[in-house]
Short mmCIF file of C-alpha atoms and ligand atoms in Angstrom, two decimals:
data_model
loop_
_atom_site.label_atom_id
_atom_site.label_comp_id
_atom_site.label_asym_id
_atom_site.label_seq_id
_atom_site.Cartn_x
_atom_site.Cartn_y
_atom_site.Cartn_z
CA MET A 1 -12.89 -13.12 -5.12
CA GLY A 2 -10.30 -13.59 -7.89
CA LEU A 3 -11.38 -16.49 -10.18
CA ALA A 4 -14.38 -14.78 -11.80
CA ARG A 5 -13.96 -13.00 -15.02
CA PRO A 6 -14.90 -9.43 -15.14
CA ASP A 7 -17.48 -8.32 -17.44
CA PRO A 8 -16.75 -6.56 -20.76
CA GLN A 9 -15.20 -3.03 -20.21
CA VAL A 10 -12.97 -0.40 -21.27
CA VAL A 11 -10.16 0.57 -18.80
CA VAL A 12 -9.56 4.32 -19.29
CA ILE A 13 -6.19 5.28 -17.78
CA PHE A 14 -5.96 9.09 -16.95
CA GLY A 15 -2.52 10.02 -16.64
CA ALA A 16 -1.50 7.52 -19.33
CA SER A 17 1.94 9.12 -20.06
CA GLY A 18 2.83 8.99 -16.28
CA ASP A 19 5.24 6.88 -14.44
CA LEU A 20 2.70 4.81 -12.56
CA THR A 21 0.87 3.93 -15.83
CA LYS A 22 4.24 2.74 -17.01
CA ARG A 23 5.60 1.09 -14.05
CA LYS A 24 2.43 -0.39 -12.55
CA ALA A 25 -0.88 -0.14 -14.26
CA VAL A 26 -0.03 -1.36 -17.80
CA PRO A 27 2.39 -4.08 -16.73
CA ALA A 28 -0.27 -5.33 -14.38
CA LEU A 29 -2.90 -5.28 -17.18
CA TYR A 30 -0.39 -6.90 -19.42
CA ASN A 31 0.29 -9.83 -16.82
CA LEU A 32 -3.57 -10.22 -16.39
CA TYR A 33 -4.06 -10.77 -19.98
CA ARG A 34 -1.02 -13.29 -19.97
CA GLU A 35 -2.98 -15.17 -17.15
CA ASN A 36 -6.24 -15.33 -19.00
CA LEU A 37 -8.01 -13.33 -16.40
CA LEU A 38 -9.35 -10.33 -18.30
CA PRO A 39 -12.65 -10.58 -20.05
CA GLY A 40 -12.73 -11.46 -23.62
CA ASN A 41 -14.18 -8.12 -24.62
CA PHE A 42 -11.79 -5.43 -23.23
CA ALA A 43 -9.90 -2.35 -24.18
CA VAL A 44 -7.45 0.02 -22.56
CA VAL A 45 -7.53 3.52 -23.42
CA GLY A 46 -4.91 5.96 -22.31
CA PHE A 47 -5.88 9.53 -21.70
CA ALA A 48 -3.12 12.41 -21.30
CA ARG A 49 -2.38 15.58 -22.34
CA THR A 50 0.66 14.75 -24.56
CA PRO A 51 -0.26 14.36 -28.16
CA MET A 52 0.46 10.96 -29.30
CA THR A 53 -0.63 8.44 -31.83
CA LYS A 54 -2.13 4.88 -30.92
CA GLU A 55 0.91 3.54 -32.44
CA GLU A 56 3.36 5.50 -30.31
CA PHE A 57 1.29 4.90 -27.25
CA ARG A 58 1.60 1.02 -28.04
CA ALA A 59 5.48 1.40 -28.48
CA SER A 60 5.89 3.28 -25.30
CA MET A 61 3.75 0.89 -23.39
CA ARG A 62 5.68 -2.17 -24.89
CA GLU A 63 8.90 -0.48 -23.71
CA ALA A 64 7.47 -0.02 -20.36
CA VAL A 65 6.16 -3.48 -19.99
CA SER A 66 9.54 -5.05 -21.03
CA ARG A 67 11.18 -3.02 -18.24
CA HIS A 68 8.36 -3.48 -15.38
CA SER A 69 6.50 -6.70 -15.91
CA ARG A 70 7.37 -9.44 -13.38
CA SER A 71 7.13 -12.04 -16.24
CA GLY A 72 9.09 -9.79 -18.82
CA ILE A 73 7.35 -9.51 -22.19
CA ALA A 74 6.72 -12.17 -24.93
CA ASP A 75 5.51 -11.46 -28.47
CA ARG A 76 2.97 -14.36 -28.10
CA TYR A 77 1.26 -12.25 -25.41
CA TRP A 78 2.14 -8.88 -26.36
CA LEU A 79 1.20 -8.63 -29.75
CA PRO A 80 -2.59 -9.78 -29.42
CA PHE A 81 -2.66 -7.60 -26.02
CA GLU A 82 -1.53 -4.35 -27.74
CA GLU A 83 -4.54 -4.67 -30.24
CA HIS A 84 -6.68 -3.74 -27.18
CA LEU A 85 -4.64 -0.53 -26.47
CA ASP A 86 -5.80 2.90 -27.61
CA TYR A 87 -5.10 6.36 -26.76
CA PHE A 88 -6.70 9.64 -26.59
CA SER A 89 -5.04 13.45 -26.05
CA GLY A 90 -6.78 16.13 -24.21
CA SER A 91 -6.89 18.24 -21.39
CA TYR A 92 -8.83 17.24 -18.45
CA GLY A 93 -10.57 20.50 -18.15
CA ASP A 94 -11.66 20.91 -21.75
CA PRO A 95 -15.36 20.16 -22.27
CA ASP A 96 -15.18 19.75 -26.05
CA ARG A 97 -12.55 17.25 -25.84
CA TRP A 98 -14.67 15.36 -23.26
CA ILE A 99 -17.70 15.23 -25.91
CA GLU A 100 -15.12 13.97 -28.29
CA PHE A 101 -13.89 11.31 -25.96
CA ARG A 102 -17.26 10.20 -25.05
CA LYS A 103 -17.78 9.51 -28.62
CA PHE A 104 -14.24 7.87 -28.91
CA LEU A 105 -15.33 5.30 -26.12
CA GLU A 106 -18.60 4.66 -27.95
CA GLU A 107 -16.37 3.62 -31.05
CA ILE A 108 -14.18 1.56 -28.90
CA ASP A 109 -17.31 -0.24 -27.81
CA ALA A 110 -18.35 -0.94 -31.26
CA GLN A 111 -14.85 -1.92 -32.15
CA HIS A 112 -14.07 -4.26 -29.15
CA GLY A 113 -17.67 -5.36 -27.85
CA THR A 114 -17.11 -3.50 -24.41
CA GLN A 115 -20.72 -2.68 -24.33
CA GLY A 116 -20.50 0.48 -22.39
CA GLY A 117 -18.65 -1.00 -19.28
CA ARG A 118 -16.01 1.41 -17.86
CA LEU A 119 -13.31 1.32 -15.36
CA TYR A 120 -11.92 4.81 -14.92
CA TYR A 121 -8.26 4.69 -13.51
CA CYS A 122 -6.94 7.99 -12.10
CA ALA A 123 -3.29 7.65 -12.19
CA THR A 124 -2.89 11.55 -12.38
CA PRO A 125 -1.67 13.93 -9.76
CA PRO A 126 -4.43 14.29 -7.33
CA SER A 127 -5.01 18.03 -8.36
CA ALA A 128 -6.52 16.46 -11.54
CA PHE A 129 -9.14 14.10 -9.71
CA PRO A 130 -12.02 16.66 -9.29
CA GLU A 131 -11.80 17.95 -12.84
CA ILE A 132 -11.97 14.41 -14.31
CA THR A 133 -14.71 13.46 -11.85
CA HIS A 134 -16.84 16.52 -12.80
CA SER A 135 -16.34 15.97 -16.55
CA ILE A 136 -17.35 12.37 -15.99
CA GLY A 137 -20.51 13.38 -14.35
CA GLU A 138 -21.46 16.33 -16.72
CA LEU A 139 -21.38 13.90 -19.88
CA GLY A 140 -23.38 11.17 -18.15
CA MET A 141 -20.51 8.83 -18.26
CA ALA A 142 -20.96 7.57 -14.75
CA ASP A 143 -23.42 4.70 -15.39
CA ARG A 144 -22.03 1.20 -15.51
CA ALA A 145 -18.60 2.74 -14.48
CA ARG A 146 -16.34 2.13 -11.42
CA ILE A 147 -13.53 4.76 -10.65
CA VAL A 148 -10.14 3.94 -9.14
CA VAL A 149 -8.49 6.53 -7.26
CA GLU A 150 -4.85 6.64 -6.49
CA LYS A 151 -2.98 7.91 -3.43
CA PRO A 152 -2.39 10.38 -2.14
CA PHE A 153 -6.19 10.72 -1.27
CA GLY A 154 -6.30 14.37 0.23
CA TYR A 155 -3.50 16.06 2.08
CA ASP A 156 -5.28 16.07 5.44
CA GLU A 157 -8.89 15.25 6.67
CA HIS A 158 -10.57 18.34 5.43
CA THR A 159 -9.25 17.83 1.81
CA ALA A 160 -10.00 14.10 2.01
CA THR A 161 -13.67 14.92 2.99
CA ASP A 162 -13.77 17.29 0.15
CA LEU A 163 -12.45 14.80 -2.29
CA ASN A 164 -14.84 12.39 -1.17
CA SER A 165 -17.93 14.76 -1.64
CA VAL A 166 -16.74 15.47 -5.26
CA LEU A 167 -16.64 11.65 -5.77
CA HIS A 168 -20.09 11.20 -4.13
CA GLY A 169 -21.53 13.73 -6.35
CA VAL A 170 -20.84 11.61 -9.28
CA PHE A 171 -20.70 8.11 -8.01
CA GLN A 172 -22.17 5.88 -5.44
CA GLU A 173 -19.64 4.59 -2.90
CA PRO A 174 -19.58 1.02 -4.15
CA GLN A 175 -18.45 2.46 -7.50
CA ILE A 176 -15.33 4.15 -5.88
CA PHE A 177 -12.11 2.10 -5.41
CA ARG A 178 -9.63 4.00 -3.45
CA ILE A 179 -6.27 2.21 -3.94
CA ASP A 180 -3.69 1.41 -1.13
CA HIS A 181 -1.28 -1.08 -2.84
CA TYR A 182 -0.29 -2.56 0.35
CA LEU A 183 -3.63 -4.09 0.49
CA GLY A 184 -2.93 -5.94 -2.76
CA LYS A 185 0.09 -7.73 -1.35
CA GLU A 186 -0.07 -11.33 -0.78
CA THR A 187 1.67 -11.14 2.65
CA VAL A 188 -0.84 -8.58 3.66
CA GLN A 189 -4.15 -10.53 2.65
CA ASN A 190 -2.42 -13.44 4.24
CA ILE A 191 -2.64 -11.67 7.69
CA LEU A 192 -6.18 -12.09 7.55
CA VAL A 193 -5.79 -15.80 6.67
CA PHE A 194 -3.20 -16.49 9.24
CA ARG A 195 -5.29 -14.92 11.83
CA PHE A 196 -8.87 -15.98 10.88
CA SER A 197 -8.13 -19.52 9.42
CA ASN A 198 -6.10 -20.82 12.33
CA GLY A 199 -7.55 -21.49 15.85
CA MET A 200 -4.35 -21.35 17.57
CA PHE A 201 -3.47 -17.67 17.45
CA GLU A 202 -6.59 -15.99 18.26
CA PRO A 203 -6.89 -17.01 21.87
CA ILE A 204 -3.55 -15.16 22.50
CA TRP A 205 -4.07 -12.25 20.23
CA ASN A 206 -4.75 -9.67 22.76
CA ARG A 207 -3.54 -7.57 25.77
CA SER A 208 -3.05 -10.74 28.06
CA TYR A 209 -0.52 -12.31 25.95
CA VAL A 210 0.77 -9.56 23.71
CA GLU A 211 3.39 -7.26 24.94
CA SER A 212 3.81 -4.99 22.31
CA VAL A 213 3.72 -4.73 18.62
CA GLN A 214 6.18 -3.11 15.84
CA ILE A 215 5.62 -2.24 12.53
CA ASP A 216 8.44 -1.16 10.54
CA VAL A 217 8.43 0.05 6.63
CA SER A 218 12.15 0.77 5.83
CA GLU A 219 13.33 1.70 2.33
CA SER A 220 16.93 2.01 1.06
CA VAL A 221 15.80 4.20 -1.68
CA GLY A 222 15.63 7.88 -1.51
CA VAL A 223 13.01 9.93 -3.16
CA GLU A 224 13.86 8.66 -6.50
CA GLY A 225 13.52 12.02 -8.44
CA ARG A 226 10.32 12.84 -6.75
CA GLY A 227 11.48 15.59 -4.45
CA SER A 228 9.04 18.14 -5.53
CA PHE A 229 6.07 15.73 -4.88
CA TYR A 230 7.78 14.50 -1.66
CA GLU A 231 8.08 18.12 -0.36
CA GLY A 232 4.22 18.19 -0.19
CA ALA A 233 3.97 15.03 1.44
CA GLY A 234 6.50 13.66 3.67
CA ALA A 235 6.76 10.01 5.35
CA ILE A 236 3.70 10.59 7.61
CA ARG A 237 1.44 11.48 4.67
CA ASP A 238 3.25 9.08 2.15
CA ILE A 239 3.43 5.91 4.23
CA VAL A 240 1.86 6.16 7.83
CA GLN A 241 -1.48 7.65 7.18
CA ASN A 242 -2.38 4.90 4.54
CA HIS A 243 0.18 1.84 4.39
CA MET A 244 1.08 1.49 8.06
CA LEU A 245 -2.46 2.24 9.49
CA GLN A 246 -3.80 -0.27 6.98
CA LEU A 247 -1.25 -2.88 8.08
CA LEU A 248 -2.22 -1.96 11.89
CA ALA A 249 -5.89 -2.24 11.42
CA THR A 250 -5.45 -5.70 9.34
CA LEU A 251 -3.39 -7.07 12.26
CA ALA A 252 -5.62 -5.88 15.07
CA MET A 253 -9.09 -5.63 13.84
CA GLU A 254 -11.87 -7.91 15.28
CA PRO A 255 -12.69 -10.83 13.13
CA PRO A 256 -15.43 -9.94 10.55
CA ALA A 257 -18.75 -11.89 10.60
CA LEU A 258 -18.29 -12.59 6.75
CA PHE A 259 -15.47 -12.47 4.34
CA ASP A 260 -16.91 -9.59 2.33
CA ALA A 261 -15.96 -5.94 1.53
CA GLU A 262 -18.59 -4.28 3.93
CA SER A 263 -18.03 -6.72 6.88
CA ILE A 264 -14.14 -6.39 6.62
CA ARG A 265 -14.16 -2.60 6.24
CA ASN A 266 -16.78 -2.00 9.20
CA GLU A 267 -14.14 -4.02 11.25
CA LYS A 268 -11.19 -1.87 10.14
CA VAL A 269 -13.16 1.54 10.75
CA LYS A 270 -14.12 0.19 14.28
CA LEU A 271 -10.45 -0.41 15.09
CA LEU A 272 -9.24 2.77 13.36
CA ARG A 273 -11.89 4.63 15.45
CA SER A 274 -10.28 3.30 18.81
CA ILE A 275 -6.64 4.39 17.86
CA ARG A 276 -5.99 7.54 20.02
CA GLN A 277 -4.65 10.61 17.83
CA ILE A 278 -1.03 10.17 17.89
CA ASP A 279 0.76 12.40 20.19
CA PRO A 280 3.79 14.75 18.68
CA ALA A 281 5.44 13.99 21.91
CA GLU A 282 5.62 10.47 21.19
CA THR A 283 6.77 10.84 17.67
CA VAL A 284 10.30 11.37 16.06
CA LYS A 285 10.83 12.95 12.86
CA GLY A 286 13.99 12.69 10.69
CA GLN A 287 15.54 13.58 7.54
CA TYR A 288 18.53 11.97 5.83
CA ASN A 289 22.03 13.70 5.16
CA SER A 290 24.37 12.20 2.58
CA GLY A 291 25.65 8.85 3.43
CA VAL A 292 26.51 5.45 2.05
CA VAL A 293 23.69 2.80 1.24
CA ASP A 294 24.43 -0.65 -0.44
CA GLY A 295 28.12 0.58 -0.64
CA ARG A 296 27.31 3.56 -2.81
CA ALA A 297 27.68 7.23 -1.75
CA VAL A 298 24.22 8.91 -1.93
CA PRO A 299 23.27 12.57 -1.68
CA GLY A 300 21.33 14.04 1.46
CA TYR A 301 17.54 14.84 0.95
CA PRO A 302 18.40 18.60 1.13
CA GLU A 303 20.45 18.16 -2.25
CA GLU A 304 17.78 15.95 -3.95
CA ASP A 305 15.98 17.61 -6.85
CA GLY A 306 12.99 19.65 -6.01
CA VAL A 307 13.59 20.11 -2.55
CA GLU A 308 13.17 23.66 -1.14
CA ASP A 309 16.28 25.19 0.73
CA GLY A 310 15.80 24.78 4.67
CA SER A 311 13.17 21.92 4.10
CA LEU A 312 11.77 20.34 7.22
CA THR A 313 10.04 17.45 5.33
CA GLU A 314 10.38 14.56 7.39
CA THR A 315 11.68 11.27 5.23
CA PHE A 316 11.82 9.36 8.46
CA ALA A 317 8.98 8.82 11.31
CA ALA A 318 8.84 6.72 14.18
CA MET A 319 5.92 6.77 16.80
CA LYS A 320 4.01 5.22 19.63
CA VAL A 321 0.61 4.45 18.95
CA SER A 322 -2.09 3.56 21.57
CA ILE A 323 -5.32 1.25 20.82
CA ASP A 324 -8.10 1.99 23.27
CA ASN A 325 -10.31 -1.01 23.22
CA TRP A 326 -10.86 -4.07 25.24
CA ARG A 327 -8.31 -6.21 23.11
CA TRP A 328 -5.65 -3.88 22.88
CA ALA A 329 -5.52 -1.26 25.80
CA GLY A 330 -2.32 -0.84 27.18
CA VAL A 331 -0.29 -2.67 24.49
CA PRO A 332 2.17 -0.20 22.93
CA VAL A 333 2.31 -0.28 19.05
CA TYR A 334 5.47 1.25 17.58
CA LEU A 335 5.44 2.21 13.88
CA ARG A 336 8.94 3.31 12.32
CA THR A 337 9.33 4.15 8.59
CA GLY A 338 12.25 5.71 6.71
CA LYS A 339 13.89 6.30 3.36
CA ARG A 340 17.56 5.69 2.87
CA MET A 341 17.57 3.21 5.64
CA PRO A 342 20.46 0.34 5.37
CA LYS A 343 17.77 -2.12 3.53
CA ARG A 344 14.19 -2.49 2.39
CA ALA A 345 12.28 -4.25 4.87
CA THR A 346 8.52 -4.15 5.75
CA THR A 347 7.90 -6.43 8.93
CA ILE A 348 5.53 -6.71 11.50
CA THR A 349 6.60 -8.12 15.03
CA VAL A 350 4.46 -9.28 17.81
CA PHE A 351 5.98 -9.68 21.17
CA PHE A 352 4.39 -11.77 23.69
CA HIS A 353 4.93 -11.61 27.41
CA GLY A 354 7.93 -13.45 28.78
CA ALA A 355 7.78 -16.30 31.12
CA PRO A 356 6.44 -15.24 34.31
CA HIS A 357 9.40 -17.08 36.43
CA LEU A 358 12.85 -17.73 34.91
CA LEU A 359 14.03 -21.08 35.73
CA PHE A 360 16.99 -21.22 33.17
CA GLU A 361 19.88 -19.08 32.10
CA ALA A 362 19.81 -17.23 28.83
CA SER A 363 22.96 -18.08 26.82
CA GLY A 364 24.98 -14.88 26.19
CA LEU A 365 21.89 -12.56 26.56
CA GLU A 366 21.21 -10.12 29.24
CA ARG A 367 17.58 -11.28 29.41
CA PRO A 368 16.09 -14.04 27.15
CA GLU A 369 14.44 -13.04 24.03
CA ARG A 370 10.85 -12.68 24.43
CA ASN A 371 8.73 -15.03 22.15
CA HIS A 372 7.62 -13.15 19.01
CA LEU A 373 5.81 -13.78 15.66
CA THR A 374 7.49 -11.88 12.80
CA ILE A 375 5.62 -11.28 9.61
CA ARG A 376 7.85 -10.24 6.75
CA VAL A 377 5.66 -8.38 4.33
CA GLN A 378 8.43 -7.86 1.91
CA PRO A 379 11.35 -8.78 0.70
CA ASP A 380 11.73 -12.33 1.66
CA GLU A 381 8.17 -12.93 2.17
CA GLY A 382 7.31 -15.14 5.17
CA ILE A 383 6.36 -15.72 8.79
CA THR A 384 8.90 -16.55 11.61
CA LEU A 385 7.94 -17.60 15.29
CA THR A 386 10.87 -17.21 17.48
CA PHE A 387 11.13 -19.04 20.89
CA GLY A 388 13.69 -20.25 23.41
CA ALA A 389 15.33 -23.86 23.02
CA LYS A 390 17.89 -25.61 24.97
CA VAL A 391 21.48 -25.07 23.75
CA PRO A 392 23.02 -28.81 23.57
CA GLY A 393 25.30 -29.31 26.48
CA PRO A 394 25.34 -30.44 30.06
CA ASP A 395 23.95 -27.21 31.55
CA MET A 396 20.21 -25.79 30.97
CA LYS A 397 21.17 -22.78 28.56
CA VAL A 398 18.39 -21.33 26.54
CA ALA A 399 18.97 -19.44 23.04
CA PRO A 400 16.45 -18.10 20.61
CA VAL A 401 15.40 -20.29 17.62
CA ASP A 402 13.16 -19.88 14.50
CA MET A 403 10.45 -21.74 13.05
CA ASP A 404 9.97 -20.38 9.72
CA PHE A 405 7.46 -20.25 6.88
CA ASP A 406 8.82 -18.97 3.55
CA TYR A 407 6.57 -18.37 0.54
CA ASP A 408 9.01 -19.35 -1.95
CA GLU A 409 9.83 -22.68 -0.47
CA SER A 410 6.24 -23.53 0.38
CA PHE A 411 4.53 -22.27 -2.70
CA MET A 412 7.30 -22.40 -5.09
CA SER A 413 6.28 -19.14 -6.72
CA ALA A 414 6.73 -15.51 -6.33
CA PRO A 415 3.58 -13.66 -5.15
CA ALA A 416 1.79 -11.62 -7.99
CA GLU A 417 2.35 -7.75 -8.21
CA ALA A 418 -0.18 -5.91 -5.85
CA TYR A 419 -1.43 -3.87 -8.84
CA GLU A 420 -2.58 -6.97 -10.74
CA ARG A 421 -4.84 -8.23 -7.97
CA LEU A 422 -6.11 -4.63 -7.38
CA ILE A 423 -7.00 -3.82 -10.93
CA LEU A 424 -8.73 -7.33 -11.54
CA ASP A 425 -10.86 -6.88 -8.17
CA ALA A 426 -11.89 -3.32 -9.40
CA MET A 427 -12.74 -4.51 -12.66
CA LEU A 428 -14.92 -7.28 -10.85
CA GLY A 429 -16.34 -4.71 -8.51
CA ASP A 430 -14.88 -6.39 -5.38
CA ALA A 431 -13.93 -3.66 -3.04
CA THR A 432 -12.50 -5.76 -0.24
CA LEU A 433 -9.14 -4.62 -0.78
CA PHE A 434 -9.69 -0.64 -1.13
CA THR A 435 -10.33 1.87 1.37
CA ARG A 436 -13.90 3.33 2.19
CA ALA A 437 -14.54 6.91 2.48
CA ASP A 438 -14.93 6.77 6.43
CA GLU A 439 -11.76 4.74 6.61
CA ILE A 440 -9.70 7.14 4.99
CA GLU A 441 -11.06 10.28 6.87
CA ARG A 442 -10.46 8.55 10.09
CA SER A 443 -6.94 7.74 9.18
CA TRP A 444 -6.39 11.39 8.61
CA GLN A 445 -7.64 12.29 11.88
CA ILE A 446 -5.30 9.81 13.85
CA VAL A 447 -2.11 11.43 12.21
CA GLU A 448 -3.68 15.03 12.32
CA LYS A 449 -1.60 16.26 15.17
CA ILE A 450 1.47 15.04 13.79
CA LEU A 451 1.20 16.35 10.23
CA PRO A 452 2.27 20.07 10.72
CA LYS A 453 6.23 20.46 9.73
CA GLY A 454 8.44 21.04 12.60
CA PRO A 455 12.04 20.34 13.58
CA VAL A 456 13.56 17.13 12.22
CA ASP A 457 16.61 15.18 13.41
CA ARG A 458 19.11 14.61 10.88
CA TYR A 459 20.54 10.80 10.22
CA PRO A 460 22.97 9.72 7.85
CA ALA A 461 21.63 7.98 4.94
CA GLY A 462 22.48 4.10 5.50
CA THR A 463 21.49 4.10 8.85
CA TRP A 464 18.31 3.25 10.83
CA GLY A 465 17.25 7.06 11.66
CA PRO A 466 17.69 9.55 14.44
CA VAL A 467 19.09 8.15 18.05
CA ALA A 468 15.64 9.72 19.35
CA ALA A 469 13.75 6.97 17.61
CA ASP A 470 15.78 4.53 19.93
CA GLU A 471 15.07 6.46 22.84
CA LEU A 472 11.46 6.47 22.19
CA ILE A 473 11.26 2.84 22.02
CA ALA A 474 13.71 2.41 24.90
CA PRO A 475 14.08 0.25 27.15
CA ASP A 476 12.94 -1.99 24.09
CA THR A 477 14.78 -1.99 20.81
CA TRP A 478 13.67 -1.93 17.22
CA HIS A 479 13.48 -5.40 16.02
CA LEU A 480 14.85 -6.40 12.53
CA PRO A 481 14.56 -10.10 11.22
CA HIS A 482 18.23 -11.42 10.62
C1 BG6 B 1 4.23 4.65 -2.23
C2 BG6 B 1 4.90 5.77 -1.73
O1 BG6 B 1 3.06 4.66 -1.76
O2 BG6 B 1 4.75 3.21 -1.72
C3 BG6 B 1 6.30 5.58 -2.05
O3 BG6 B 1 4.56 6.96 -2.35
C4 BG6 B 1 7.14 4.20 -1.45
O4 BG6 B 1 7.22 6.68 -1.49
C5 BG6 B 1 6.06 3.19 -1.89
O5 BG6 B 1 8.26 4.20 -1.93
C6 BG6 B 1 6.57 1.68 -1.36
O6 BG6 B 1 5.94 0.93 -2.08
P1 BG6 B 1 6.60 -0.72 -1.83
O7 BG6 B 1 5.48 -1.48 -2.41
O8 BG6 B 1 7.80 -0.77 -2.68
O9 BG6 B 1 6.62 -0.86 -0.41
#
């Protein structure tokens, strides 16, 4: 993966005037260009309803890149890069415009030597996916093409299955790249390397040694002006069904026979099939009221733009998950995610069973802290192993200490953006970090019973969620890296 250069191609971005294009897709393409990872012959064509000239599109992308690119913007790279950017306006459902669009892409091929290679990137709201796919199919534009589909992929199992059949009506599964941007994060890929390139962890990676697992995706932001989108989603659809189940599958799957897309995804699907459907009685849903985050007063969810009166949409969810297989039976996995928490932190903590017989006194603790391994997915990326050590002094007191790996310190570089990796892999045709049809459908089944909206417990913004979430995990407690 990674180092090969993609074949010549045009990247078509549907939804080119939207937020995702500006914040993620085009800054990622710019950084790939800067790092010389794009093919010599490439073009990026924005497609959206908004009428705009090529020059206006370039100016707006320049502004977007200067705001959102991790490397900033430099004329030395930007000026040659923007020569590859073009724009086409039209409605996704207008057949005449599509005929012109096909011609337009042929002209782009002639101009940039892109030889008919296509990567269609759907950065539109999901309601546009079927129309775009049908048009591509009807005009015979699916040959030598791949399609990237953004989340949300469906609204439940039924709609995800429908969307899969629409896609399969035009594309073969290996041409379809369903994005879950968590899989593009370096720290998530490192879970595979950590587990499968080190002999010492595998023997203890099971129910005999692991007592419980916690996965936490906390965000300090609110819904960031996306209230009306979020009303149709909620934390379970937005984070649990995709990002969190992917984290869990990566952490808990069996070792694949080979490091390729099909072997890895087969193991993930097998693991997802072993996860029991999540029980509403073991789930807590919350919604934030006004409060203080980072020293700033913030409004409650009901006051956010686009939120319906009396909304029961959950902005927080905590749940217990059970995996019914030989490796994990009886090991509780706790998931917690929320908006407007005190800080942004995505972590996975694996707790190991305590020593069977305590010889030493824990210093200042009611009981010694259990050995645990914390994977800091973000920020402050790294891994910590926490264990007990003797407190210096005449008696035998034990206190927890950390052995720490930190990305910045070890590699002297900040990880690349997830979208860079994912767009490059899609251009290369490597689906390892993308979700397969059966994987998505199974993930929806797992959360099916907890999707219906119901009562939510309120929590003040800037706190770790409703008290009921603490009761769910008691006598354990939610763990946060210090
Ligand atoms: C997106 C969700 O998929 O992930 C957002 O729609 C969320 O609501 C975002 O804020 C979090 O991504 P990251 O990479 O900042 O953890």
